[in-house]
Short mmCIF file of C-alpha atoms in Angstrom, two decimals:
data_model
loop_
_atom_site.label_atom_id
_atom_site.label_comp_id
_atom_site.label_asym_id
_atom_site.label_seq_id
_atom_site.Cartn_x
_atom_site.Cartn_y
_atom_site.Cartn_z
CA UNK T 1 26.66 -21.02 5.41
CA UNK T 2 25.73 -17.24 6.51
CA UNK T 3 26.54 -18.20 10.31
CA UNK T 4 30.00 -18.49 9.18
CA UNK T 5 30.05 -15.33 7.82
CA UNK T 6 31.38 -12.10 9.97
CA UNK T 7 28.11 -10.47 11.33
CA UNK T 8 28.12 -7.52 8.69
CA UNK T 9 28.33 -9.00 6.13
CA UNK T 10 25.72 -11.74 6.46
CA UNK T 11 22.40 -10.18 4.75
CA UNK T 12 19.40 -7.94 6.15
CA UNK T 13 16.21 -9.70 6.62
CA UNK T 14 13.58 -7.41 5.43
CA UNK T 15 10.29 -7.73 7.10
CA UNK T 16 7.41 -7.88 4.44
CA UNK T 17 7.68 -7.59 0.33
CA UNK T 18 6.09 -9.08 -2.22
CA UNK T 19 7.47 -11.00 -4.66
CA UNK T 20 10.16 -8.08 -6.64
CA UNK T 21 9.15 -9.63 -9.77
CA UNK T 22 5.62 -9.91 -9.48
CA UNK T 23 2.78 -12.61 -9.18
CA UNK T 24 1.99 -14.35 -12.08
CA UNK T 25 -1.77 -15.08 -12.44
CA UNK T 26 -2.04 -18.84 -12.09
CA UNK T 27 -4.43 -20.90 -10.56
CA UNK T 28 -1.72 -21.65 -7.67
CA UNK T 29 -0.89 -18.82 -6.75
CA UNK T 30 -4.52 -17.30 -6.63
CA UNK T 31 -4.50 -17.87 -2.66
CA UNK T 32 -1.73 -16.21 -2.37
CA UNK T 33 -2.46 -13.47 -4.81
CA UNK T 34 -5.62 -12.59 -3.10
CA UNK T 35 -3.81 -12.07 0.35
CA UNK T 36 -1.98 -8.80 -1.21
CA UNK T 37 -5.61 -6.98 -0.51
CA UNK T 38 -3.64 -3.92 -1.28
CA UNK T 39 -0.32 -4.25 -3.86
CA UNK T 40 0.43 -0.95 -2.82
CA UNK T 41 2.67 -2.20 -0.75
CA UNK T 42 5.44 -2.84 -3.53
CA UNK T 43 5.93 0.83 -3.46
CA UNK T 44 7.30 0.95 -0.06
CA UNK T 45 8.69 -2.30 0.51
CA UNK T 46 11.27 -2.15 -2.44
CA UNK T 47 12.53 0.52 -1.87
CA UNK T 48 13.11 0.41 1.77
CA UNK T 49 14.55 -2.95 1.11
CA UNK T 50 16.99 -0.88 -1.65
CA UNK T 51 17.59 2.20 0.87
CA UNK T 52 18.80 0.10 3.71
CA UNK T 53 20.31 -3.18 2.05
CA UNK T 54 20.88 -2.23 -1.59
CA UNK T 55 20.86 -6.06 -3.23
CA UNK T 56 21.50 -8.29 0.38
CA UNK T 57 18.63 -9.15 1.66
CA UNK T 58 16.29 -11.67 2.15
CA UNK T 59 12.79 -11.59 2.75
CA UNK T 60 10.60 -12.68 5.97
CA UNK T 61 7.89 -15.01 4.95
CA UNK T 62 6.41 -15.33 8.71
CA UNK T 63 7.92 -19.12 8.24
CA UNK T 64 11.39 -18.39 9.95
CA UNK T 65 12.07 -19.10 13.74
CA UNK T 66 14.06 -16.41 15.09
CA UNK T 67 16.96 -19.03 16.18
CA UNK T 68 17.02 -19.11 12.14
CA UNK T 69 17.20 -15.48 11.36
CA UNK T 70 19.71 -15.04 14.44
CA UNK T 71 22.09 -17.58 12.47
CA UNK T 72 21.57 -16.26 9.21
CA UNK T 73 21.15 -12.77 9.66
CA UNK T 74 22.81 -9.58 9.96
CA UNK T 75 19.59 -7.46 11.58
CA UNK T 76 16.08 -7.02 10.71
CA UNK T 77 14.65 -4.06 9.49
CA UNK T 78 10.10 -4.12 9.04
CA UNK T 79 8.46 -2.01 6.71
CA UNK T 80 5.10 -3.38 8.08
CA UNK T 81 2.93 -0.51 8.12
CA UNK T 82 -0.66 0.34 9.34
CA UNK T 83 -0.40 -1.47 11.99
CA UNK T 84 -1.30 0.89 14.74
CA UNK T 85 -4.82 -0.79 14.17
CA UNK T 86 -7.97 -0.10 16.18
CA UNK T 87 -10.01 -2.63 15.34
CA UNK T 88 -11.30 -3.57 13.07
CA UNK T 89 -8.71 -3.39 11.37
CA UNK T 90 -6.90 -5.45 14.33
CA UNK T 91 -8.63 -8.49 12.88
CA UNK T 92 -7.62 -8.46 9.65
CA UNK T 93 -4.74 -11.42 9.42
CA UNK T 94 -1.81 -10.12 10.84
CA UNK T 95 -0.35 -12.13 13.59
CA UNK T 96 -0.11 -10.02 16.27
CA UNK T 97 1.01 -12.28 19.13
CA UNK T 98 3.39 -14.23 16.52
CA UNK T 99 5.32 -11.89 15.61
CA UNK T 100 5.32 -10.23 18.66
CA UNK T 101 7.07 -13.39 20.12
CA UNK T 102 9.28 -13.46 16.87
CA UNK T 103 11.13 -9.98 18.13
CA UNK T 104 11.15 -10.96 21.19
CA UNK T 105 13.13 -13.86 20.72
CA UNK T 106 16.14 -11.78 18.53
CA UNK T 107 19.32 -11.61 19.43
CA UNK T 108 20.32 -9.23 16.20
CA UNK T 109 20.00 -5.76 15.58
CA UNK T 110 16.15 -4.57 14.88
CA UNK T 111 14.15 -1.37 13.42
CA UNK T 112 11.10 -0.51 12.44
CA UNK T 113 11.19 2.24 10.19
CA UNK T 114 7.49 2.38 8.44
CA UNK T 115 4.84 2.50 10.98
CA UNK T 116 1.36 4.23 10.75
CA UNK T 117 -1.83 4.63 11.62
CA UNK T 118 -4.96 2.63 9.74
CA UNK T 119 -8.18 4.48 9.53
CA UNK T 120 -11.24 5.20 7.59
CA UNK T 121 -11.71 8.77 9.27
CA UNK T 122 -10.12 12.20 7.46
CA UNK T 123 -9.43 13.59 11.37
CA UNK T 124 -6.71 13.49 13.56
CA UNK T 125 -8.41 11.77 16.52
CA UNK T 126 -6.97 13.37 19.77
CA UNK T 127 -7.91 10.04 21.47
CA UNK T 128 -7.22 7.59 18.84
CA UNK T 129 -4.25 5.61 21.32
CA UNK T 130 -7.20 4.78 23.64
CA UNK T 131 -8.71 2.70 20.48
CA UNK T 132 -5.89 0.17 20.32
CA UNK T 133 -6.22 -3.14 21.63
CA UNK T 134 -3.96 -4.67 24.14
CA UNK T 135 -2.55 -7.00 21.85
CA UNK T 136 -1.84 -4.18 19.81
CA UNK T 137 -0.42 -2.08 21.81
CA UNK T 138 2.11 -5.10 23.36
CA UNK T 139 3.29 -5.54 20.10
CA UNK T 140 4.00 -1.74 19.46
CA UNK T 141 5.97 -1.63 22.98
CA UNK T 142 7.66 -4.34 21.95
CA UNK T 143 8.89 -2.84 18.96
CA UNK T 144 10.03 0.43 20.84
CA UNK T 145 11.93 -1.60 22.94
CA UNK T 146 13.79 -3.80 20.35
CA UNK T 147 14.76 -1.07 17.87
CA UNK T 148 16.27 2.12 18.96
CA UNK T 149 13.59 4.24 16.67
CA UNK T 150 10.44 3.70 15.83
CA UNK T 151 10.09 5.40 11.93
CA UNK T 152 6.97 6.47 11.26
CA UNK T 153 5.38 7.99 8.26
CA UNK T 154 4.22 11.26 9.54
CA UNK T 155 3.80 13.31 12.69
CA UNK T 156 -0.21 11.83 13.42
CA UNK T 157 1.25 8.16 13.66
CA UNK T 158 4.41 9.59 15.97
CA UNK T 159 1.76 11.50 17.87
CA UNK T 160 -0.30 8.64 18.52
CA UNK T 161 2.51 6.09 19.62
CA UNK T 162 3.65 8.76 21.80
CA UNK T 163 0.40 8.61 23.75
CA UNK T 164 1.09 4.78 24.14
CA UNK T 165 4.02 6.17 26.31
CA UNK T 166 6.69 5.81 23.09
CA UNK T 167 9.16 8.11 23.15
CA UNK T 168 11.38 6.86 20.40
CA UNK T 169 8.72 7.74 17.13
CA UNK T 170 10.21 9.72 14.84
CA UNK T 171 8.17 11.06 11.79
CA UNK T 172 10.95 9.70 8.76
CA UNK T 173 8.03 9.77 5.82
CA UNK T 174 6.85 7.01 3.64
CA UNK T 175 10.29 4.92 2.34
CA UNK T 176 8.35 4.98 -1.24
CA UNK T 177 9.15 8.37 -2.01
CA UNK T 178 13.04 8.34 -1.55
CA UNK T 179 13.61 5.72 -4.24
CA UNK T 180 14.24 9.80 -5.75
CA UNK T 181 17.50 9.85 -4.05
CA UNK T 182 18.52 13.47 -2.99
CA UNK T 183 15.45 15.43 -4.95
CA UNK T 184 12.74 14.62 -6.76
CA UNK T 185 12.52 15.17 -10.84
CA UNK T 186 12.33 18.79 -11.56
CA UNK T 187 9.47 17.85 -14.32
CA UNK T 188 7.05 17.63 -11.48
CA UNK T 189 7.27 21.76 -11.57
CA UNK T 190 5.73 21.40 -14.89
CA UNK T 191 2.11 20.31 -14.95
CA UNK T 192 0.50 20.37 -18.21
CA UNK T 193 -2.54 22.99 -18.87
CA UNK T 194 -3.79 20.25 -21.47
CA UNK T 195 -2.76 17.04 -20.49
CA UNK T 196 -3.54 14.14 -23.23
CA UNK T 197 -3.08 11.17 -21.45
CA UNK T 198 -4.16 11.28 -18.06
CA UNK T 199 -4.32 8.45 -15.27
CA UNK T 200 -6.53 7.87 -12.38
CA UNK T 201 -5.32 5.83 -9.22
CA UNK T 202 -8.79 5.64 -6.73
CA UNK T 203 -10.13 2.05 -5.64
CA UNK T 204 -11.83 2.28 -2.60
CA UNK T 205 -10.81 -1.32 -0.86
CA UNK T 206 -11.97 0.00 2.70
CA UNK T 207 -15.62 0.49 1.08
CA UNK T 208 -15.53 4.27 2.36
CA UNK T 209 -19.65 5.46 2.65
CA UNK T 210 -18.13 9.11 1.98
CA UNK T 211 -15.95 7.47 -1.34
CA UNK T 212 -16.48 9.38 -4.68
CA UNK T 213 -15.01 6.64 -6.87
CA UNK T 214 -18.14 6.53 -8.74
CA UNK T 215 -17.67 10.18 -9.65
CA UNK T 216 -13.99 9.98 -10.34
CA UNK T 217 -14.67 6.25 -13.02
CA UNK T 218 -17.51 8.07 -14.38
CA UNK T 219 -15.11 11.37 -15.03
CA UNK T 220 -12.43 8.77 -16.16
CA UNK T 221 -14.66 6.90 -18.33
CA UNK T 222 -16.52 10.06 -20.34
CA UNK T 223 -12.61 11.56 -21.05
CA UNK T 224 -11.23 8.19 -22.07
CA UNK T 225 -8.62 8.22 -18.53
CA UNK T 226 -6.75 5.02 -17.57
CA UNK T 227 -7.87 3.59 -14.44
CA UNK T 228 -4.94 1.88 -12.35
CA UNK T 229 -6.42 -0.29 -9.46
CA UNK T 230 -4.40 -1.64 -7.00
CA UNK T 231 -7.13 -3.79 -4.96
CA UNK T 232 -7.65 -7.02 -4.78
CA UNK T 233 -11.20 -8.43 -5.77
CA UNK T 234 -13.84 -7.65 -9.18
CA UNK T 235 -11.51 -5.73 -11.28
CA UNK T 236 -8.41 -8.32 -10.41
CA UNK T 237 -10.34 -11.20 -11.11
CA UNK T 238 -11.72 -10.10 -14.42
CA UNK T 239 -8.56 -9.05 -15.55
CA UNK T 240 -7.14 -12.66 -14.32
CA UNK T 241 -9.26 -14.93 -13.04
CA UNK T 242 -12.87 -14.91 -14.32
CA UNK T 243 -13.37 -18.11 -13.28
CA UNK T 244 -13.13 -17.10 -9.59
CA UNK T 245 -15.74 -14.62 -9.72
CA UNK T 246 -18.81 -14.96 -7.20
CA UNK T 247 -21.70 -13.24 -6.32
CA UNK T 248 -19.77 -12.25 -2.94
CA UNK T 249 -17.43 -10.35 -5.26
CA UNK T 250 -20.10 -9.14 -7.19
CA UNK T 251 -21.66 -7.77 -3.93
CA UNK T 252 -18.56 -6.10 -2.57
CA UNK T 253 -18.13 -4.56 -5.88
CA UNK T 254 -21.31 -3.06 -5.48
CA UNK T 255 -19.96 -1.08 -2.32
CA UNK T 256 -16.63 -0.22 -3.09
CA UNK T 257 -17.45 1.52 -6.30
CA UNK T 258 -20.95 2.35 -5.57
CA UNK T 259 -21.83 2.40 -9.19
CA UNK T 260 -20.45 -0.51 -11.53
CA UNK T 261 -21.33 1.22 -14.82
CA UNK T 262 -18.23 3.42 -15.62
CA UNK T 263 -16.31 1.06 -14.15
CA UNK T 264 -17.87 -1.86 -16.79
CA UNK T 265 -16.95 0.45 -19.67
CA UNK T 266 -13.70 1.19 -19.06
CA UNK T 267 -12.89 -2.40 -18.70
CA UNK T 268 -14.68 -2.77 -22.28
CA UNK T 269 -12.53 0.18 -23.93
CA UNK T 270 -9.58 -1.93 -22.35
CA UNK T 271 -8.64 1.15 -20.28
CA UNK T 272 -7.93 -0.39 -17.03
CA UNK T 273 -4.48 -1.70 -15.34
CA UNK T 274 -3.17 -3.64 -12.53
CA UNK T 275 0.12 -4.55 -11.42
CA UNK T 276 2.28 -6.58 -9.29
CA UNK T 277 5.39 -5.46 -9.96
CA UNK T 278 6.52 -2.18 -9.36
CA UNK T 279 8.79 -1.48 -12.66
CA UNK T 280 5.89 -1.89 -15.16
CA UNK T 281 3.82 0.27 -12.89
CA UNK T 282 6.10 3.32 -12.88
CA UNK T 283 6.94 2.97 -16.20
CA UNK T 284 3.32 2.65 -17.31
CA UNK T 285 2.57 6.18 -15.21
CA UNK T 286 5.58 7.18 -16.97
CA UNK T 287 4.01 6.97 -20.16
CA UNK T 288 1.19 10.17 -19.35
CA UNK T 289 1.17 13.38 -18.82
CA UNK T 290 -0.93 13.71 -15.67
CA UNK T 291 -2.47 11.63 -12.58
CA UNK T 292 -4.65 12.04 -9.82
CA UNK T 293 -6.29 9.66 -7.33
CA UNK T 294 -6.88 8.99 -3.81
CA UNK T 295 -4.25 6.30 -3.58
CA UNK T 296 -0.90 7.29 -2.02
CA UNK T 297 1.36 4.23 -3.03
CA UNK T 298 -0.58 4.21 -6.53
CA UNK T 299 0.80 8.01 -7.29
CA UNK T 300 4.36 7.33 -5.88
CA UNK T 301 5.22 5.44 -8.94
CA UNK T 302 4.03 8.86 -11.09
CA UNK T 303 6.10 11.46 -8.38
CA UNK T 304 9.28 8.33 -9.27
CA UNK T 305 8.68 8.54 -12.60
CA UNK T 306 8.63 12.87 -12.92
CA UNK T 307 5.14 13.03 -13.93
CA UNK T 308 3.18 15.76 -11.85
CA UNK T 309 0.46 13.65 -9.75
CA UNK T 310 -2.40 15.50 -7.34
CA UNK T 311 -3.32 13.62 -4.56
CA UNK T 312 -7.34 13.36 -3.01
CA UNK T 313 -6.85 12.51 1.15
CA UNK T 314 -9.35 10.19 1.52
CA UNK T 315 -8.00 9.07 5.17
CA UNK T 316 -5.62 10.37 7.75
CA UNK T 317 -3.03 7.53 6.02
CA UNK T 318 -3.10 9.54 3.02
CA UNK T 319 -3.19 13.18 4.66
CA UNK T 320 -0.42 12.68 6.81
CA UNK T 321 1.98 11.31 4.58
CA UNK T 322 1.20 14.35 2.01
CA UNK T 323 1.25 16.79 4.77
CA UNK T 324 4.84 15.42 5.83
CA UNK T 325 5.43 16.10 2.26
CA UNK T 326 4.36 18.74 1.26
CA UNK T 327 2.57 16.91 -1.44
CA UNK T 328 -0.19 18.61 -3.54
CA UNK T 329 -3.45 17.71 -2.49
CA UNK T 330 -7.24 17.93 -1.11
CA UNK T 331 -9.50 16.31 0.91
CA UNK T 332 -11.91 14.11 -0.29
CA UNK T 333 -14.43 15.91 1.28
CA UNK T 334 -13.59 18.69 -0.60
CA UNK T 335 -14.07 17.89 -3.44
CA UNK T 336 -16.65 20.13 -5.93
CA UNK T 337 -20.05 18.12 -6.39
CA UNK T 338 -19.23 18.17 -10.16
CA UNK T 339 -15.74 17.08 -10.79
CA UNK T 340 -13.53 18.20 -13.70
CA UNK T 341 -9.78 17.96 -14.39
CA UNK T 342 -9.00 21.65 -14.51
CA UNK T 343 -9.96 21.38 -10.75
CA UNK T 344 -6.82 18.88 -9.98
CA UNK T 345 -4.66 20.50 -12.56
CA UNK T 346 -5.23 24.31 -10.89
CA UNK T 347 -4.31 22.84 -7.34
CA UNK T 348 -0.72 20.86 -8.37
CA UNK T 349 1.96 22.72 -7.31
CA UNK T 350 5.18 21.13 -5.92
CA UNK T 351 7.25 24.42 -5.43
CA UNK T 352 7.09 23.77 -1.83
CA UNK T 353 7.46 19.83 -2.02
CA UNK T 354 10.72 20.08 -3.79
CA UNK T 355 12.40 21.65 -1.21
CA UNK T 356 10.73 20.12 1.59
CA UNK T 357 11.34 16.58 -0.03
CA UNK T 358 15.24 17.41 0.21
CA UNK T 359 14.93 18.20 3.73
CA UNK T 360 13.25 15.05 4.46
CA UNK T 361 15.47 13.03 2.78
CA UNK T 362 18.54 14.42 4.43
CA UNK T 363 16.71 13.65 7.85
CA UNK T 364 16.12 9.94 6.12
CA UNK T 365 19.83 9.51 5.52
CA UNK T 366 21.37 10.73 8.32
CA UNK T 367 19.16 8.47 10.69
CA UNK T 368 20.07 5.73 8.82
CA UNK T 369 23.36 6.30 8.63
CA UNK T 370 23.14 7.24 12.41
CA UNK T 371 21.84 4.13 13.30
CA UNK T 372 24.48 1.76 10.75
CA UNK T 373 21.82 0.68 8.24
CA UNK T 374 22.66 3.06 5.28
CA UNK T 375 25.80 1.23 3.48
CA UNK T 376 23.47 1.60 0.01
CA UNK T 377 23.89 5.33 0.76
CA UNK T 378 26.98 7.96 0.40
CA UNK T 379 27.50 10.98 2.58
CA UNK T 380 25.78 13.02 -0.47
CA UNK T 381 22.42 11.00 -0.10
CA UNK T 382 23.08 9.42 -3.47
CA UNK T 383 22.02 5.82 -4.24
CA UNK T 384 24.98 3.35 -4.82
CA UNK T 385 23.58 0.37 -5.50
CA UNK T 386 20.28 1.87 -7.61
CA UNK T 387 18.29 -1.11 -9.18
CA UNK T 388 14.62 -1.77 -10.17
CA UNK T 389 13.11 -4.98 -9.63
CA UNK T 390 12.54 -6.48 -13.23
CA UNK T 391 9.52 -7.59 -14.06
CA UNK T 392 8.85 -11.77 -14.74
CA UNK T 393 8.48 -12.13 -17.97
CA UNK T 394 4.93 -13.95 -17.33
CA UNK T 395 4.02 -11.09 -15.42
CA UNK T 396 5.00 -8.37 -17.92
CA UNK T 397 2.88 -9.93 -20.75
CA UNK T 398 -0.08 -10.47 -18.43
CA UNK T 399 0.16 -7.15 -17.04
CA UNK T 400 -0.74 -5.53 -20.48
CA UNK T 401 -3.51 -4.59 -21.31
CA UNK T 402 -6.02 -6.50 -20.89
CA UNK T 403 -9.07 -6.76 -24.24
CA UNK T 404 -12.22 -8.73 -24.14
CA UNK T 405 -14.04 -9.80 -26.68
CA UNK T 406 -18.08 -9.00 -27.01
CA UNK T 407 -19.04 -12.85 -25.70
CA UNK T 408 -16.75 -11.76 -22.83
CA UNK T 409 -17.93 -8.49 -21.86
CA UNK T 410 -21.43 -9.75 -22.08
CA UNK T 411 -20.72 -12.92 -19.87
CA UNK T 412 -19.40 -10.27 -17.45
CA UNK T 413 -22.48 -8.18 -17.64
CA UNK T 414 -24.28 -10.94 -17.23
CA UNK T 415 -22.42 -12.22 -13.74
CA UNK T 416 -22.87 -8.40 -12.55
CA UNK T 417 -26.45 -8.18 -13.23
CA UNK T 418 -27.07 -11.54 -10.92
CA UNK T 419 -25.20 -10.62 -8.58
CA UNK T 420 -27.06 -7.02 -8.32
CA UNK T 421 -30.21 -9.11 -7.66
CA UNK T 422 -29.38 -11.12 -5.19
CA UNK T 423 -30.89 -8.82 -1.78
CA UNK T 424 -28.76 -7.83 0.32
CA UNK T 425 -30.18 -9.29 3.55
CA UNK T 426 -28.58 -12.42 1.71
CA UNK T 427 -25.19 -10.98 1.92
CA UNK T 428 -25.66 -9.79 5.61
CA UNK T 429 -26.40 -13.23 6.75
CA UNK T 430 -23.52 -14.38 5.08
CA UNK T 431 -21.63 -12.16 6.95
CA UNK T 432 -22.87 -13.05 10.25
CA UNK T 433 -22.22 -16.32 9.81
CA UNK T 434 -17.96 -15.22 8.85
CA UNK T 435 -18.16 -13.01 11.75
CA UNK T 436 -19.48 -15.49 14.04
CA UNK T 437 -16.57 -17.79 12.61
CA UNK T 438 -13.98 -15.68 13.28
CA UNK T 439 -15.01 -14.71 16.58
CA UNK T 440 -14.77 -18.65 17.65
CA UNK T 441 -11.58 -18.76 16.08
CA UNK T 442 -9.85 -15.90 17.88
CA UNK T 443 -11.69 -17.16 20.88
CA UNK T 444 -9.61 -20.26 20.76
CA UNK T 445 -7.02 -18.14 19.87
CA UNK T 446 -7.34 -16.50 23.46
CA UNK T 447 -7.33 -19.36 25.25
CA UNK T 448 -4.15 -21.20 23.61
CA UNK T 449 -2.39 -18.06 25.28
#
């Protein structure tokens, strides 16, 4: 039993990752699938499970009492970002007060070492502390308190908690890019004039009015790009689970891409990709010559795999963490009104990221080493115990790609073309009658307290 076991060498609990080996697309585990909103997340939560832990760790399914984990345990270290959370994104599932309660109640070591901000908006909002909720802001304390730093992702997020009157932030960068170890791949310096296979990484899950997803599929789909979407919802379920679709997907479709066209093609030429685990993902970005998208953790497998990527700052999320980096990019409001690939091509340099990279990742290391929680990591930065999470073999052949045949696309076409005609007023009823819903339920929530 691990409570037997001498406190170091009992394994880390790692706060949030999703299955290493992926999800395999079953009718049981469609709840469960849909709950990953954003699989993103694989980027960063491997391999700040790797970083910190190397192969001993266990993962925190929000099932475990802390009297459990204290047993068990040898510390817990969250990569549970985003969650400086005006609402609404306060609402959106995450339990707040349980967890709250859950680090209250350890008695091992804790650290937070992924935090950031969640936002639609391009600016850095001088008064964006005074946004948080006071459930939000307990929990946020409470993490300050508990763990002697408070990692964040870039300066904005260490800027804001610092308003909150938390004086331990310190802007580490996004655990997704040091999977690198000491530098990153000197290919990146070499970004093709003519690129033949090219990759685009943009869905648009926040349904962004100033998004230009529409423009970027329908650039994709006239130059015969790959489109890699990492949302949950239309694209996932045709891929997987037709039989799930309804006109409520249909609908939100409707406003994430703005125009479903391209986005129907492209699924026709068989030119679109999702994954769940993160080894087929880098290693499918491996395979081209060039990406660019407005989706941090859907490039990070590219940067991993040496393949120059140019990045489109759709939110602060996006433009801190490249800023920290030094990462090529632009903002999405910057974009030209007619989009081309020479335009992303002419602006990816990563001269200045290589070198700023290194000094970030020294900074990385010695913090964790500072702080006892880099034993996967020698004095010279490098990795000791480097692994990738291997794919399940279900998962691997369902996250090829994907054909359909002509009855298929034109059952699909079909389901889109009802769905565009149901009105919208329809759909905003619908919604009022959710929001009402949750409102009771929190509510209750409230007065359980």
């Amino acid at each position: 039993m691990n409570q037997t076991k001498p406190l170091a060498m009992r394994p880390t609990l790692i706060g949030y990752l999703p299955p290493p080996g992926g999800i395999s697309k079953t009718g049981a585990n469609y709840q469960i699938h849909s709950q990953f909103i954003n699989i993103g997340d694989i980027a960063y939560a491997h391999a700040g499970a790797m970083l910190t832990s190397g192969r001993n760790f266990s993962i925190w399914n929000f099932r475990m009492s802390a009297d459990e984990v204290n047993e068990k345990f040898s510390k817990v270290v969250f990569f549970i970002p985003c969650r400086i959370a005006p609402s609404p994104y306060d609402k959106d599932g995450y339990p707040y007060a349980f967890v709250t309660d859950f680090i209250e109640r350890l008695k091992i070591p804790f650290f937070s070492l992924g935090e950031s901000i969640q936002t639609r908006s391009y600016q850095y909002e001088s008064s964006f502390h005074k946004s948080l909720s006071a459930e939000v802001v307990r929990y946020l304390s409470l993490i300050a308190d508990r763990s002697p730093l408070v990692g964040t992702r870039g300066e904005y997020s260490a800027e804001v908690l610092s308003k909150l009157g938390i004086k331990n932030a310190m802007p580490l960068g996004c655990p997704s890019l040091y999977l690198n170890g000491p530098s990153l791949p000197p290919s990146l310096q070499h970004v093709p004039t003519e690129p033949q296979r090219v990759a685009v990484c943009y869905s648009n899950y926040q349904g962004n009015a100033h998004s230009r997803i529409d423009d970027v599929l329908r650039l994709a789909d006239l130059n015969g790009y790959h489109y890699v979407e990492q949302t949950f919802g239309l694209v996932t379920q045709a891929l997987y689970y037709p039989g799930k679709i309804s006109g409520a997907d249909i609908h939100a479709a409707r406003i994430f891409y703005r125009d479903l066209a391209p986005l129907l093609s492209l699924l026709e030429k068989g030119l679109v990709r999702y994954f769940t685990n993160y080894s087929l993902w880098k290693d499918f970005l491996g395979s081209f010559d060039f990406a660019f998208g407005a989706r941090m953790h859907g490039l990070t497998p590219a940067v991993h795999a040496g393949k120059p990527a140019m990045f489109i700052a759709h939110d602060a999320r996006v433009r801190e963490m490249c800023e920290f980096f030094s990462l090529p990019f632009v903002a999405e409001a910057d974009l030209p009104e007619q989009l081309s690939l020479d335009f992303f091509l002419s602006r990816c340099d990563y001269s200045i990221a290589s070198s700023r990279y290194r000094q970030a990742y020294g900074q990385f290391v010695a913090t964790l080493h500072r702080y006892g929680i880099g034993e996967n990591i020698d004095a010279n930065g490098t990795i000791l115990d480097y692994w990738t999470p291997d794919p399940d073999p279900q998962v691997a052949w369902e996250e090829g790609a994907v054909r359909y045949t002509a009855a298929e696309m034109l059952t699909l076409q079909r389901q889109i073309a009802l769905g565009c005609d149901i009105p919208d007023e329809v759909f905003s009823k619908l919604a009022q009658i959710k929001n009402l819903a949750q409102d009771w339920y929190y509510s209750r929530l409230d007065r359980a307290k």
